[in-house]
Short mmCIF file of C-alpha atoms in Angstrom, two decimals:
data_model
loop_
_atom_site.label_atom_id
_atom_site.label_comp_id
_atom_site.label_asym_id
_atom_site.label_seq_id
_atom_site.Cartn_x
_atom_site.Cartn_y
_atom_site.Cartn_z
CA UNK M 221 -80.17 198.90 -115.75
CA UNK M 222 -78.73 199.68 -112.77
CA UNK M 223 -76.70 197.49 -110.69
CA UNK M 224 -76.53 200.13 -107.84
CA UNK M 225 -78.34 199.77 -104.65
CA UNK M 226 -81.87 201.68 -104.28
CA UNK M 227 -81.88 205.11 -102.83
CA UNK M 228 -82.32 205.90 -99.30
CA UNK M 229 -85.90 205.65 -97.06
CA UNK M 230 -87.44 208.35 -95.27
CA UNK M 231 -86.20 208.83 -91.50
CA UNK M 232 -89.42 206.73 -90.27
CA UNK M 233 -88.65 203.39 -92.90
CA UNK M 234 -88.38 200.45 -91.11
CA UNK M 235 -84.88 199.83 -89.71
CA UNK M 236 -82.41 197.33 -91.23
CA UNK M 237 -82.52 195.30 -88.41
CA UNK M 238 -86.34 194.69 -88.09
CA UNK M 239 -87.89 191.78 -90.40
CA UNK M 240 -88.75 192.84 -93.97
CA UNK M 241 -91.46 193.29 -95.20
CA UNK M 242 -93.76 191.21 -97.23
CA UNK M 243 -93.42 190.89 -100.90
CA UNK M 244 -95.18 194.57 -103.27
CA UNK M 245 -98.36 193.42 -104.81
CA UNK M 246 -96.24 193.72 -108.05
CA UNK M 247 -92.96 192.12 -107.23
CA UNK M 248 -89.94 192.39 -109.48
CA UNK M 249 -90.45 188.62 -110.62
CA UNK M 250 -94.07 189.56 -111.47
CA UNK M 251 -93.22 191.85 -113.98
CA UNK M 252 -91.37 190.07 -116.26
CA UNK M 253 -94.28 188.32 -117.07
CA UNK M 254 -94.71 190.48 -119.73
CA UNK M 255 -91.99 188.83 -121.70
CA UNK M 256 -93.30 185.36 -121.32
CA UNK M 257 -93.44 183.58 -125.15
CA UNK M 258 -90.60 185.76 -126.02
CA UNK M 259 -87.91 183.23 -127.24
CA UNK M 260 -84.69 186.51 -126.94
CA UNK M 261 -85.73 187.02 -123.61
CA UNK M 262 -83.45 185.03 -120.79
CA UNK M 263 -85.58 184.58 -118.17
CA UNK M 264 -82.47 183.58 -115.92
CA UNK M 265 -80.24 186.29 -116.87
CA UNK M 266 -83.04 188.67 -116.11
CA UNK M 267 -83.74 186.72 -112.63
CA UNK M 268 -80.62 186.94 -111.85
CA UNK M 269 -80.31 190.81 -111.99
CA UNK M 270 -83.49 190.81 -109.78
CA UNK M 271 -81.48 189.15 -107.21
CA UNK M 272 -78.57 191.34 -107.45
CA UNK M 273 -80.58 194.38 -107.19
CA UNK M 274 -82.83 193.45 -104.15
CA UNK M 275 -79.84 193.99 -101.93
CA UNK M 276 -79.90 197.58 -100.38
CA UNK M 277 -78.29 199.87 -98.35
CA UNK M 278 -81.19 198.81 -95.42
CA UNK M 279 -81.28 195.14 -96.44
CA UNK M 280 -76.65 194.40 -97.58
CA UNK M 281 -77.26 190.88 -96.30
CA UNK M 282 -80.17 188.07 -96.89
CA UNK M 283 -81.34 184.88 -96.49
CA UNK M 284 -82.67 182.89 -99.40
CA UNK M 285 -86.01 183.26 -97.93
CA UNK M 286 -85.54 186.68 -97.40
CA UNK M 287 -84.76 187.50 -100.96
CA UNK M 288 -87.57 184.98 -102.10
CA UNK M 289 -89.92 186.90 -100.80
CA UNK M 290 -88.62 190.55 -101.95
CA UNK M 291 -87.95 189.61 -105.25
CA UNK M 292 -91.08 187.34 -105.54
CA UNK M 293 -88.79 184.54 -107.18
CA UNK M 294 -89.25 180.89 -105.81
CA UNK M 295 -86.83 179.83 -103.43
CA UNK M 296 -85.37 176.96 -105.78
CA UNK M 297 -85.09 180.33 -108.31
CA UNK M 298 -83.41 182.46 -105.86
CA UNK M 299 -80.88 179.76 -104.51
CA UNK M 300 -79.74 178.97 -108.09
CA UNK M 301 -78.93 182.70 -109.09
CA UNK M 302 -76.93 183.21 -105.73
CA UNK M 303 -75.28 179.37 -106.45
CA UNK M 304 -74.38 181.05 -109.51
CA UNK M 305 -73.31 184.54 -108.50
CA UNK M 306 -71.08 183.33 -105.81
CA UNK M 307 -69.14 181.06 -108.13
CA UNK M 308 -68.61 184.18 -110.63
CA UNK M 309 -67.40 186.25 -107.50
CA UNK M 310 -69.98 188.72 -107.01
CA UNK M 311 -71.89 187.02 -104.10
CA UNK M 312 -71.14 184.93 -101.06
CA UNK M 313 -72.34 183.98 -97.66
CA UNK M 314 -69.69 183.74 -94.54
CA UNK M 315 -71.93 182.19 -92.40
CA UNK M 316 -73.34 179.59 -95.32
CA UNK M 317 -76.80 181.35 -95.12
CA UNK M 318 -76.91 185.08 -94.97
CA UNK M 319 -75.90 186.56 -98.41
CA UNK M 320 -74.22 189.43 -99.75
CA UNK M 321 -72.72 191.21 -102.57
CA UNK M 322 -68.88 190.83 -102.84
CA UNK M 323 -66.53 193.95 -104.03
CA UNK M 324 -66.07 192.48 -107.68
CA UNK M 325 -69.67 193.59 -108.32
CA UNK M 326 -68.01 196.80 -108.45
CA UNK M 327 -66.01 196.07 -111.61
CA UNK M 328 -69.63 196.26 -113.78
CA UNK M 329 -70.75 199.74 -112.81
CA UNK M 330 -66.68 200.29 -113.54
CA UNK M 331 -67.09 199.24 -117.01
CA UNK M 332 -70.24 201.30 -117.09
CA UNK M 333 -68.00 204.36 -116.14
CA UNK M 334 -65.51 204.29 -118.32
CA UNK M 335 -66.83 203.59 -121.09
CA UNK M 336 -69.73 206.07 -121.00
CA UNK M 337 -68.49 208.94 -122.58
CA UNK M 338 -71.13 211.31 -120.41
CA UNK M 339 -69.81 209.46 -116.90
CA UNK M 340 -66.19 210.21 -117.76
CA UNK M 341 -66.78 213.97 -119.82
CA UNK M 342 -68.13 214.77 -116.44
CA UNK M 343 -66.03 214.09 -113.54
CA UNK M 344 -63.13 216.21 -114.09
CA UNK M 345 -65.58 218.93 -115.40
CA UNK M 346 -67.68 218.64 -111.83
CA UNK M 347 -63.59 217.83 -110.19
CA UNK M 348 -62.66 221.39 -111.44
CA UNK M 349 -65.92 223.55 -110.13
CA UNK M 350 -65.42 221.53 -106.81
CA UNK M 351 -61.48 222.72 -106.43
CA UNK M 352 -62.70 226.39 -107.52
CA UNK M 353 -66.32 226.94 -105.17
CA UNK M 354 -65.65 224.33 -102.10
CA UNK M 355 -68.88 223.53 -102.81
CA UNK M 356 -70.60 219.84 -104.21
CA UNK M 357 -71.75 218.99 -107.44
CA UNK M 358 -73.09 215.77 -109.27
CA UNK M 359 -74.70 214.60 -112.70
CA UNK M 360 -77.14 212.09 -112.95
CA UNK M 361 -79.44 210.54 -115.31
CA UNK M 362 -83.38 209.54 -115.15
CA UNK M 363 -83.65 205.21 -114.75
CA UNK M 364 -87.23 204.95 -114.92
CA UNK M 365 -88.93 206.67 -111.91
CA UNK M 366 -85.14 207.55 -110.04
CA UNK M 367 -82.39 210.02 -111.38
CA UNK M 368 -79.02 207.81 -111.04
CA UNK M 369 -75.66 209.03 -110.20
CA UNK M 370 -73.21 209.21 -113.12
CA UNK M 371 -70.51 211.63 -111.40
CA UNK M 372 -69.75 213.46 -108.45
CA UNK M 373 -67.43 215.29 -106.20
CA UNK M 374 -68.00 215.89 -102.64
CA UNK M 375 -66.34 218.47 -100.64
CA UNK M 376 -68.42 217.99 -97.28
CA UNK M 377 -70.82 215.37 -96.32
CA UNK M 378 -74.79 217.48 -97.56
CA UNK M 379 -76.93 214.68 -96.98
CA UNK M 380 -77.72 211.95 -94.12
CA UNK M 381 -77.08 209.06 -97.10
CA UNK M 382 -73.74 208.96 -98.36
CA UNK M 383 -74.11 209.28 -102.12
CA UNK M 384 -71.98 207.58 -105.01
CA UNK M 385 -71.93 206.96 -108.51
CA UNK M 386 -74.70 204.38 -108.90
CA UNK M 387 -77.15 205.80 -106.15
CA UNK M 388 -80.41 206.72 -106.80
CA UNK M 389 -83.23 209.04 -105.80
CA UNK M 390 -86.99 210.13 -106.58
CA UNK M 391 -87.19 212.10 -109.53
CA UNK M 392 -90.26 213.87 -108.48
CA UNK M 393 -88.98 215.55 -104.93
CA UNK M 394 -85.16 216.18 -106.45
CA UNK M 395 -83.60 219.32 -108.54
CA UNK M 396 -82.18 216.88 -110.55
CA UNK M 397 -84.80 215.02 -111.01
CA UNK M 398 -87.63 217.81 -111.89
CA UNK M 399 -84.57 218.91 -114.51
CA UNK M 400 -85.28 215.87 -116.34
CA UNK M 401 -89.04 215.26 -115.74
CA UNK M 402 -89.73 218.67 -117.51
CA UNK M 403 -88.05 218.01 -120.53
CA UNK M 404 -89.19 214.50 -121.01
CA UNK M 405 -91.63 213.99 -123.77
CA UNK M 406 -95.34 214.58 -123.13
CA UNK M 407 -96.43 211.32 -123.49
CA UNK M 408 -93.65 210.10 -121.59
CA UNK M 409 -93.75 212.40 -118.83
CA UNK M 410 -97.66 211.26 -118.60
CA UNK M 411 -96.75 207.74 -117.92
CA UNK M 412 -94.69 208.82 -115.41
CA UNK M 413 -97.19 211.01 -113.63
CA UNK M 414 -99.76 208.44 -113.97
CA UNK M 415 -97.90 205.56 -111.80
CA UNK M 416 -95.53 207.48 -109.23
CA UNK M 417 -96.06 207.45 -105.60
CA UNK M 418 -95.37 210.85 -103.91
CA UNK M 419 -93.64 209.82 -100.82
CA UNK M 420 -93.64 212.79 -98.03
CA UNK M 421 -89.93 212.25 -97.10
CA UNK M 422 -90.40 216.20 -95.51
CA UNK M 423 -93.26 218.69 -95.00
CA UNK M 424 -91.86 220.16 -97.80
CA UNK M 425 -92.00 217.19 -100.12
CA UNK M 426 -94.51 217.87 -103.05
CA UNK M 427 -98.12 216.03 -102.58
CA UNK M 428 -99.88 216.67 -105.70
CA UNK M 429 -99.73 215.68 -108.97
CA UNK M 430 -101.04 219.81 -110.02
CA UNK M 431 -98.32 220.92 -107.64
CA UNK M 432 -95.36 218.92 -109.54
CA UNK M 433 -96.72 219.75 -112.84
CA UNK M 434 -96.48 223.49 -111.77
CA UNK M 435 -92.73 222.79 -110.65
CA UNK M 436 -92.06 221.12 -114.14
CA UNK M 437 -93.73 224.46 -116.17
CA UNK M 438 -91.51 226.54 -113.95
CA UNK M 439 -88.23 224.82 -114.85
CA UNK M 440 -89.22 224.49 -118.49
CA UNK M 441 -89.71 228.50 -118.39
CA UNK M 442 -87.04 229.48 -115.98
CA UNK M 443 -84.25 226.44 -117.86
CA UNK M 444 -82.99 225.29 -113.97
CA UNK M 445 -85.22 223.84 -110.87
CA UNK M 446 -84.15 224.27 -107.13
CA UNK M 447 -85.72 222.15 -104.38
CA UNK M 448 -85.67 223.28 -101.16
CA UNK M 449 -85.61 220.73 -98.05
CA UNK M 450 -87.95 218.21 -100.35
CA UNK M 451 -86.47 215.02 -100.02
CA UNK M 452 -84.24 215.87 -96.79
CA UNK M 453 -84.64 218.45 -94.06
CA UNK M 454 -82.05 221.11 -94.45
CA UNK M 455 -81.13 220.02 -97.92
CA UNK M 456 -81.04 222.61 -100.79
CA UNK M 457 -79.95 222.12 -104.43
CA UNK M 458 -79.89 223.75 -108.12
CA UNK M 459 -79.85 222.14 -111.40
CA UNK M 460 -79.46 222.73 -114.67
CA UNK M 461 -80.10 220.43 -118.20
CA UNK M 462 -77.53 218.61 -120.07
CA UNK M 463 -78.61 219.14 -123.90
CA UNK M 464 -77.94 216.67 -126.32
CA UNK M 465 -77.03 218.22 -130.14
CA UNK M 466 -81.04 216.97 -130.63
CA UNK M 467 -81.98 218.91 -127.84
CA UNK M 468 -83.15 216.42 -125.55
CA UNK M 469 -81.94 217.06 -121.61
CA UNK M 470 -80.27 213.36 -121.44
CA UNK M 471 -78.85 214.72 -118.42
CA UNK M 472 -78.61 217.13 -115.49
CA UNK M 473 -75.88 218.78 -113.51
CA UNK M 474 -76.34 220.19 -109.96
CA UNK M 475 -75.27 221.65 -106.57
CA UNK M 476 -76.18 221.05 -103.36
CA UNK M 477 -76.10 222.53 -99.82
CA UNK M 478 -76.98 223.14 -96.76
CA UNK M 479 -80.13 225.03 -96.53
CA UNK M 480 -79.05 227.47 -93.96
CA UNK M 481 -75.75 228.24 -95.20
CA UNK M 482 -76.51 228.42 -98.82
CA UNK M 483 -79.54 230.65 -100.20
CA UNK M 484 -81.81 230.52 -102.98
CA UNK M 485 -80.59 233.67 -103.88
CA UNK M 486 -76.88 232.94 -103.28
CA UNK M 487 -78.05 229.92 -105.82
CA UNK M 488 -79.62 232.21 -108.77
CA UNK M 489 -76.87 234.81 -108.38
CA UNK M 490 -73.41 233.08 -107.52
CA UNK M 491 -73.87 229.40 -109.22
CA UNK M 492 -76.67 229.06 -111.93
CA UNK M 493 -74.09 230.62 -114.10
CA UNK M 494 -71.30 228.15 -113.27
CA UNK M 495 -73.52 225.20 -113.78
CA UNK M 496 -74.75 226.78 -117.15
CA UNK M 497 -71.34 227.10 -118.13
CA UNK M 498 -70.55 223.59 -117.10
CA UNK M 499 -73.45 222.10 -118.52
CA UNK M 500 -72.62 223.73 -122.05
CA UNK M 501 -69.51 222.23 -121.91
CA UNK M 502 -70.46 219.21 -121.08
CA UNK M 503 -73.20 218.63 -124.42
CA UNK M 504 -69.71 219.57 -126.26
CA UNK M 505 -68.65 216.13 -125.89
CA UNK M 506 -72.55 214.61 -126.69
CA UNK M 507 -72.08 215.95 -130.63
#
């Protein structure tokens, strides 16, 4: 799980100054449900990571209330995980009522890091193609419906968001995403396809479930996806799978650029072959 905050909105979300919205028909609190009678399961552990993760780029600070109502926790729930948090370090409140994260919530997606042998195999293999093509590249993983950062370099500033390790985005309306949706297991990639919202962030953005499964047949013919200007106007990017010695794509490498500098061409003919390479060498360290 993820400690990250959630990817980015479209251009017309609500802005993070305006009052939030009411609680999803299916709130995070809802759904663990499913684990009541389970005597393992710690119900306050698992609250607790609800609380952690309902702060966002749009939403860094809350109230109690605030969070009570996005998480769908009680009040008395919310105000003893943030008690809690903010005695361990990773939460506090300067003005005794809005809350936020504190920097040593950074030393779990650290641990994460370095001891994931995929996070660290990567970076100086994505550090060296950066140094040699000027250009940026990234591997990421699939959390559920969102591929989530694992590396990346950064050699100009592609995208409106700033991404990091630990940021996330659609699956559906991303190379990198697509990458792993094609390779996923049938009945997986089913489930998937049966619950996921397609979100126009463009006019570009995919808006049928026939259209994405044509995307996915493509990739798992062609072995790479490019999106063009899906999830961000002026946005282009190429990926490629990361095998595992099974053969499962457990993860994806990619490139991405600005649309009119870089095109789809100049992506089939001057990278794929760098992120092939790159991508072989980086299952080397999966066996």
């Amino acid at each position: 799980m993820s400690l990250a905050p959630r990817r980015s909105t479209p251009s017309t979300a609500t802005p993070a100054t305006a009052p939030l919205p009411d609680a999803p028909k299916t709130s995070p609190a809802a759904a663990l449900e499913v684990f009541t009678g389970d005597p393992n399961f710690m119900t306050s552990l698992a609250r607790g990571l609800i609380v952690i993760q309902a702060f966002t780029q749009q939403a860094p600070q809350m109230t109690i209330s605030q969070l009570s109502i996005k998480t769908g926790l009680s009040r008395a729930a919310v105000r003893r995980c943030l008690y809690t948090l903010t005695k361990l370090g990773f939460a506090g409140a300067e003005d005794g009522s809005r809350y936020s994260l504190r920097p040593r919530m950074l030393t779990l997606s650290h641990t994460y890091t370095a001891s994931n042998t995929l996070s660290s195999a990567a970076q100086p293999i994505l550090e060296r193609m950066s140094a040699a093509l000027r250009e940026s590249f990234s591997v990421a993983t699939l959390d559920g419906e969102d591929i989530v950062y694992i590396a990346r370099t950064s050699v100009s500033r592609v995208m409106s968001v700033d991404l990091h390790i630990g940021s996330r985005l659609p699956a559906y309306c991303t190379s990198m995403g697509r990458i792993l949706l094609a390779y996923l297991p049938s009945e997986q990639l089913e489930n998937y396809l049966a619950k996921v919202e397609l979100i126009p962030y463009t006019t570009r953005t995919v808006n049928t479930i026939e259209k994405l499964r044509l995307h996915l047949r493509n990739i798992r013919r062609n072995g790479y996806s490019i999106c063009d200007q899906e999830y961000e106007v002026g946005l282009r990017s190429l990926a490629v799978p990361v095998f595992s010695p099974s053969g499962r794509a457990v993860a994806t490498i990619n490139l991405s650029g600005n649309a009119q500098r870089m095109s789809v061409m100049d992506m089939q003919t001057r990278f794929l072959p760098h992120l092939r390479n790159a991508a072989s060498e980086l299952s080397v360290f999966l066996r």
